[in-house]
PDB file of C-alpha atoms in Angstrom:
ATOM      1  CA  UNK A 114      96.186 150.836 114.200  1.00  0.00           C
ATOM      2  CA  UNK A 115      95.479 148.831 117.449  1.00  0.00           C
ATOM      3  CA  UNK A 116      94.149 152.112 119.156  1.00  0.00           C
ATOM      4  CA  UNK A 117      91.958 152.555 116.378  1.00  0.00           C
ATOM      5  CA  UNK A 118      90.501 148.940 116.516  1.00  0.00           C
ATOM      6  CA  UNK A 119      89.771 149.591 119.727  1.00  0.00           C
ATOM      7  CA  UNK A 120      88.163 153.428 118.858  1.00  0.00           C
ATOM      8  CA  UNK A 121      85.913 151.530 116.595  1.00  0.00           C
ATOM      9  CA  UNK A 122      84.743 148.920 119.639  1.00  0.00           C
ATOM     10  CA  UNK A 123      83.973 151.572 122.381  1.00  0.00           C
ATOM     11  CA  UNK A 124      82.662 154.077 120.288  1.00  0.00           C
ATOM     12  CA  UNK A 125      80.146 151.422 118.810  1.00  0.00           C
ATOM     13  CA  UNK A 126      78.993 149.926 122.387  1.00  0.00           C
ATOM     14  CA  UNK A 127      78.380 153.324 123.337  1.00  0.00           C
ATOM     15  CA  UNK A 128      76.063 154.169 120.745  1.00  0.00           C
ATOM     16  CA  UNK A 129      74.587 150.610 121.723  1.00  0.00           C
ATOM     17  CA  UNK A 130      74.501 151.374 125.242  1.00  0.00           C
ATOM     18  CA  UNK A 131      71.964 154.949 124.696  1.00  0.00           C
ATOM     19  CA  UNK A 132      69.413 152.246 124.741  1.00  0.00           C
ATOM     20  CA  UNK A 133      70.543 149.907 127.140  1.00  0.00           C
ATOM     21  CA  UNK A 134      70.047 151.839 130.782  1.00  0.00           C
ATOM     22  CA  UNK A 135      66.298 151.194 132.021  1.00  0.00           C
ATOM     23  CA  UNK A 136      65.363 151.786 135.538  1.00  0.00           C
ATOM     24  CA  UNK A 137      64.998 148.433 137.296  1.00  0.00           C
ATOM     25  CA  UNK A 138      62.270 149.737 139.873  1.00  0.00           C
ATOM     26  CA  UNK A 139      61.991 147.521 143.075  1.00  0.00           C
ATOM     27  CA  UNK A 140      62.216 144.541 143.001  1.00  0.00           C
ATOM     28  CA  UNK A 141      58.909 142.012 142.590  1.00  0.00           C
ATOM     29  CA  UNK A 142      58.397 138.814 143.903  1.00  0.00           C
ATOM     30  CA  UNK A 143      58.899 137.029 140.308  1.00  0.00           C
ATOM     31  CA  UNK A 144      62.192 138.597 140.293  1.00  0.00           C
ATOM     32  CA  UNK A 145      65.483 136.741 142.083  1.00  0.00           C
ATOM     33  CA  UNK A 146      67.361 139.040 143.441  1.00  0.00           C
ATOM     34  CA  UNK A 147      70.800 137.905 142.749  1.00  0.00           C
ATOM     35  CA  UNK A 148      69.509 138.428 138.928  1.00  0.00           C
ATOM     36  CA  UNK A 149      68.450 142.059 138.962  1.00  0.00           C
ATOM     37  CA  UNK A 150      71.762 142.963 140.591  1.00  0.00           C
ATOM     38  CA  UNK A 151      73.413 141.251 138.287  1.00  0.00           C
ATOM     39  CA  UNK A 152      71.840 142.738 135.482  1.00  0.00           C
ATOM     40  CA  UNK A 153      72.171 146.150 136.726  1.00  0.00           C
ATOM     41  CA  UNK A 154      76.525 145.400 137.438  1.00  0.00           C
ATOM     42  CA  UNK A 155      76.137 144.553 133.792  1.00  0.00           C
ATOM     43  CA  UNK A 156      74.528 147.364 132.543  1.00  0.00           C
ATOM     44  CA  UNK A 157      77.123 149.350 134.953  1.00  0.00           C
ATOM     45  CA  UNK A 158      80.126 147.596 132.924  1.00  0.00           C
ATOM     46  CA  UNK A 159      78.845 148.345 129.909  1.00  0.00           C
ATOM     47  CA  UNK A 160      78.580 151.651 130.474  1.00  0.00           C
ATOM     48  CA  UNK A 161      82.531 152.041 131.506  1.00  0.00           C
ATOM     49  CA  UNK A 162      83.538 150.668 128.884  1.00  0.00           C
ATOM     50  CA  UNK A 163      81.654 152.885 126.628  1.00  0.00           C
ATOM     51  CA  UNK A 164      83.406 155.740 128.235  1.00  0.00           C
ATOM     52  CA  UNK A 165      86.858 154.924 128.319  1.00  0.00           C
ATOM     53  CA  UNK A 166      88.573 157.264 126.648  1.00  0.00           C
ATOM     54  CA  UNK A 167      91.192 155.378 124.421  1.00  0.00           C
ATOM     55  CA  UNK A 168      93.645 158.506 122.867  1.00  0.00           C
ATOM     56  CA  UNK A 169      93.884 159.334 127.125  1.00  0.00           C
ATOM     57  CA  UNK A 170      93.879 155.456 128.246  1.00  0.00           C
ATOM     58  CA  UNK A 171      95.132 153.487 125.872  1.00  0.00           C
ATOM     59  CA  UNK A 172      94.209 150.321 125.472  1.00  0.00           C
ATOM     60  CA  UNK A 173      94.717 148.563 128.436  1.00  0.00           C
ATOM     61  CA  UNK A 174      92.023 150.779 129.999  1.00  0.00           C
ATOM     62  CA  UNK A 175      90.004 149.437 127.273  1.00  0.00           C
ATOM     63  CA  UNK A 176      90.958 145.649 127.950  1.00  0.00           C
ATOM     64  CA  UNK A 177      90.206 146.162 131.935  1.00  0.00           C
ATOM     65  CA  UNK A 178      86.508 147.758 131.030  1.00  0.00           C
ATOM     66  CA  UNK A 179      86.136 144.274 128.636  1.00  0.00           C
ATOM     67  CA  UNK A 180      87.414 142.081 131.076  1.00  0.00           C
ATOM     68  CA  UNK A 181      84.555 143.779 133.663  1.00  0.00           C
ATOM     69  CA  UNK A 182      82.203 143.310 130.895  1.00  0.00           C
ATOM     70  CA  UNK A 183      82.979 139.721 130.536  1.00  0.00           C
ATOM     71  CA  UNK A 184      83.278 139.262 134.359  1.00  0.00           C
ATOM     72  CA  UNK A 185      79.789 141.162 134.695  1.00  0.00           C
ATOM     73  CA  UNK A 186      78.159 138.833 131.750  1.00  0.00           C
ATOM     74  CA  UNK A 187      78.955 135.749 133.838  1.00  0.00           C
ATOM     75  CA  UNK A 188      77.541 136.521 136.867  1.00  0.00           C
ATOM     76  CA  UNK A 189      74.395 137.471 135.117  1.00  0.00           C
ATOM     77  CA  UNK A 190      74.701 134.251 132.772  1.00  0.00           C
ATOM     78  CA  UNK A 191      74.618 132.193 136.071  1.00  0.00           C
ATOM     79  CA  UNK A 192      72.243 133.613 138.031  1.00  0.00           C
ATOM     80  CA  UNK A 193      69.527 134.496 135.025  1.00  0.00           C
ATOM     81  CA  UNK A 194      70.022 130.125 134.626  1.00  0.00           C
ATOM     82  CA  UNK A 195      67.421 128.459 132.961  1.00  0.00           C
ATOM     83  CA  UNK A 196      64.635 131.417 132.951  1.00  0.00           C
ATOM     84  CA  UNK A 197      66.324 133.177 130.273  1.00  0.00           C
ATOM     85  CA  UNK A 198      68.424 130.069 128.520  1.00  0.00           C
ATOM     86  CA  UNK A 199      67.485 131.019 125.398  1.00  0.00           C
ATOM     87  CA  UNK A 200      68.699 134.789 125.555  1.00  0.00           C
ATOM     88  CA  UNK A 201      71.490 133.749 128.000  1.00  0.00           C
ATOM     89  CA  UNK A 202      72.226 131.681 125.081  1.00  0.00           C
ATOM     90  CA  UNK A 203      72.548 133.705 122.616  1.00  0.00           C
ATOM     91  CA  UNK A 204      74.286 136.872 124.718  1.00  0.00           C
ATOM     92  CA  UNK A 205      76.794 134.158 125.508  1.00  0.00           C
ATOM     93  CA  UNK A 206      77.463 133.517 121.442  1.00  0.00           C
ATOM     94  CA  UNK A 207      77.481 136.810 120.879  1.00  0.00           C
ATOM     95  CA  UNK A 208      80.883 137.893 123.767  1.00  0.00           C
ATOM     96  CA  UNK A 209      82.310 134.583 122.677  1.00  0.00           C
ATOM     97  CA  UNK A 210      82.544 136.383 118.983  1.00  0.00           C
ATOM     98  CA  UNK A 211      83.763 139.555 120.238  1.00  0.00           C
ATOM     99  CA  UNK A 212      86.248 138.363 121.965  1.00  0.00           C
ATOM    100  CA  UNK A 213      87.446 136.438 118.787  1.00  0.00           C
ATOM    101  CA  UNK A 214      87.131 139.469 116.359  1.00  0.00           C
ATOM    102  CA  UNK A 215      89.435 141.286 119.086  1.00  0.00           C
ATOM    103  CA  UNK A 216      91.886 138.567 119.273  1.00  0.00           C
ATOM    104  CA  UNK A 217      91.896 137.976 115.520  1.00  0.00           C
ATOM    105  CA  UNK A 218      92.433 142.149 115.427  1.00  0.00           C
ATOM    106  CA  UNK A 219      95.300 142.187 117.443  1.00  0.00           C
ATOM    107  CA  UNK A 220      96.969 139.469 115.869  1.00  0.00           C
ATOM    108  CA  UNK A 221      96.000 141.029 112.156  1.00  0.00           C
ATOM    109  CA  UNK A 222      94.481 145.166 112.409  1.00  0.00           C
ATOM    110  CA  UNK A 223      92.992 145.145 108.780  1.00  0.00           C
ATOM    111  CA  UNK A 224      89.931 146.659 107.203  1.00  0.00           C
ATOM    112  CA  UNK A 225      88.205 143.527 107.630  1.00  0.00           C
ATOM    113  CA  UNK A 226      88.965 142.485 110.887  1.00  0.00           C
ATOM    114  CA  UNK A 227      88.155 145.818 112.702  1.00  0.00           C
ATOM    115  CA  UNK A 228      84.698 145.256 110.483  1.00  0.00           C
ATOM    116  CA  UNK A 229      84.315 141.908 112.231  1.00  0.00           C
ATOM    117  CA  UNK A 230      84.924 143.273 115.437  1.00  0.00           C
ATOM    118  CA  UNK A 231      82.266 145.969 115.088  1.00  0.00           C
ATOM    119  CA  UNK A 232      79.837 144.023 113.750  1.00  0.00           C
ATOM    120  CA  UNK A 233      80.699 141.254 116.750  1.00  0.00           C
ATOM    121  CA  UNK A 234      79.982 144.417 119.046  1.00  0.00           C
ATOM    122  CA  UNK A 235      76.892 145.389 117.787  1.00  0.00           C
ATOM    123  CA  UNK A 236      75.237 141.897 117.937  1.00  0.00           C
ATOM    124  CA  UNK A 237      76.300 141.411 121.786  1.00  0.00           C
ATOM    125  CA  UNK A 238      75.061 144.571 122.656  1.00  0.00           C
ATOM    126  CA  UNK A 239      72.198 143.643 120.780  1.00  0.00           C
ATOM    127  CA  UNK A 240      71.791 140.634 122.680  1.00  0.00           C
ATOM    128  CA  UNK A 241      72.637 142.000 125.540  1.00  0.00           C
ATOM    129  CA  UNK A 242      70.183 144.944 125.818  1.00  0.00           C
ATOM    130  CA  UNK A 243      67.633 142.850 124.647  1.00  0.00           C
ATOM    131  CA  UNK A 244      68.208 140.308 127.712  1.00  0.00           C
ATOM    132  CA  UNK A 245      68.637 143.400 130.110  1.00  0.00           C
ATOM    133  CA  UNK A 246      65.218 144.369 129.035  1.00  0.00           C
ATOM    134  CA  UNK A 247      63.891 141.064 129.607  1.00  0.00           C
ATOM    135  CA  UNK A 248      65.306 140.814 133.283  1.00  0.00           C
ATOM    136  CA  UNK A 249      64.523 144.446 134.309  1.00  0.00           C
ATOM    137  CA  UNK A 250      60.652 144.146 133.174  1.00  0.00           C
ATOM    138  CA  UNK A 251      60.782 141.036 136.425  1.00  0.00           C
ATOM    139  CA  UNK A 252      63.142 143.244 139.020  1.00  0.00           C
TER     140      UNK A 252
END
């Protein structure tokens, strides 16, 4: 059931990702360098995780692609600071629920809790797309 849970998550941020890559272009002056890389190691992470393959990996491959995602987010929380608090804001609401729908799935694999953890998925990359966007239209 576990594999499954975890089925659910990566097929669901890779339909979310489709939407996510946009080309950063070169970087402007209104643009902080440390920000657009970030954004784009984000973007990267995101990606992996939508294409681990979880029958062939299991789930520990999909863990290590979260963990990258989370370790990714933070950098990008940090540097984007106080020019994108608000979306930083909510991005940061949004992996804090995912990663309690997981742990709450693992614990307890029903109907409901893989629902909350796809639904968790969707809003962060939701949030997170939607903060990408916002940082690549200044790299």
């Amino acid at each position: 059931m576990r594999s499954w849970a975890v089925g659910v998550v990566v097929v669901l941020v890779g339909v979310g990702l489709v939407s996510c890559s946009s080309d950063t272009g070169a970087e402007t002056a209104s643009a902080e360098p440390d920000v657009c890389a970030s954004a784009d190691s984000l973007r990267g992470s995101l990606s992996d995780l939508g294409d681990v393959q979880v029958a062939q990996e299991g789930t520990d491959a999909v863990q290590r692609a979260w963990t990258a995602v989370q370790d990714d987010w933070s950098e990008l929380a940090e540097a984007a600071g106080e020019r994108f608090a608000d979306q930083v804001h909510d991005v940061e609401a949004a992996a804090g629920a995912v990663q309690s729908s997981v742990e709450t799935t693992q614990e307890e694999a029903t109907a409901q809790t893989l629902g909350d953890v796809a639904a968790a998925v969707g809003a962060f990359v939701q949030d997170a797309r939607a903060l990408l966007e916002e940082v690549g239209a200044t790299c």
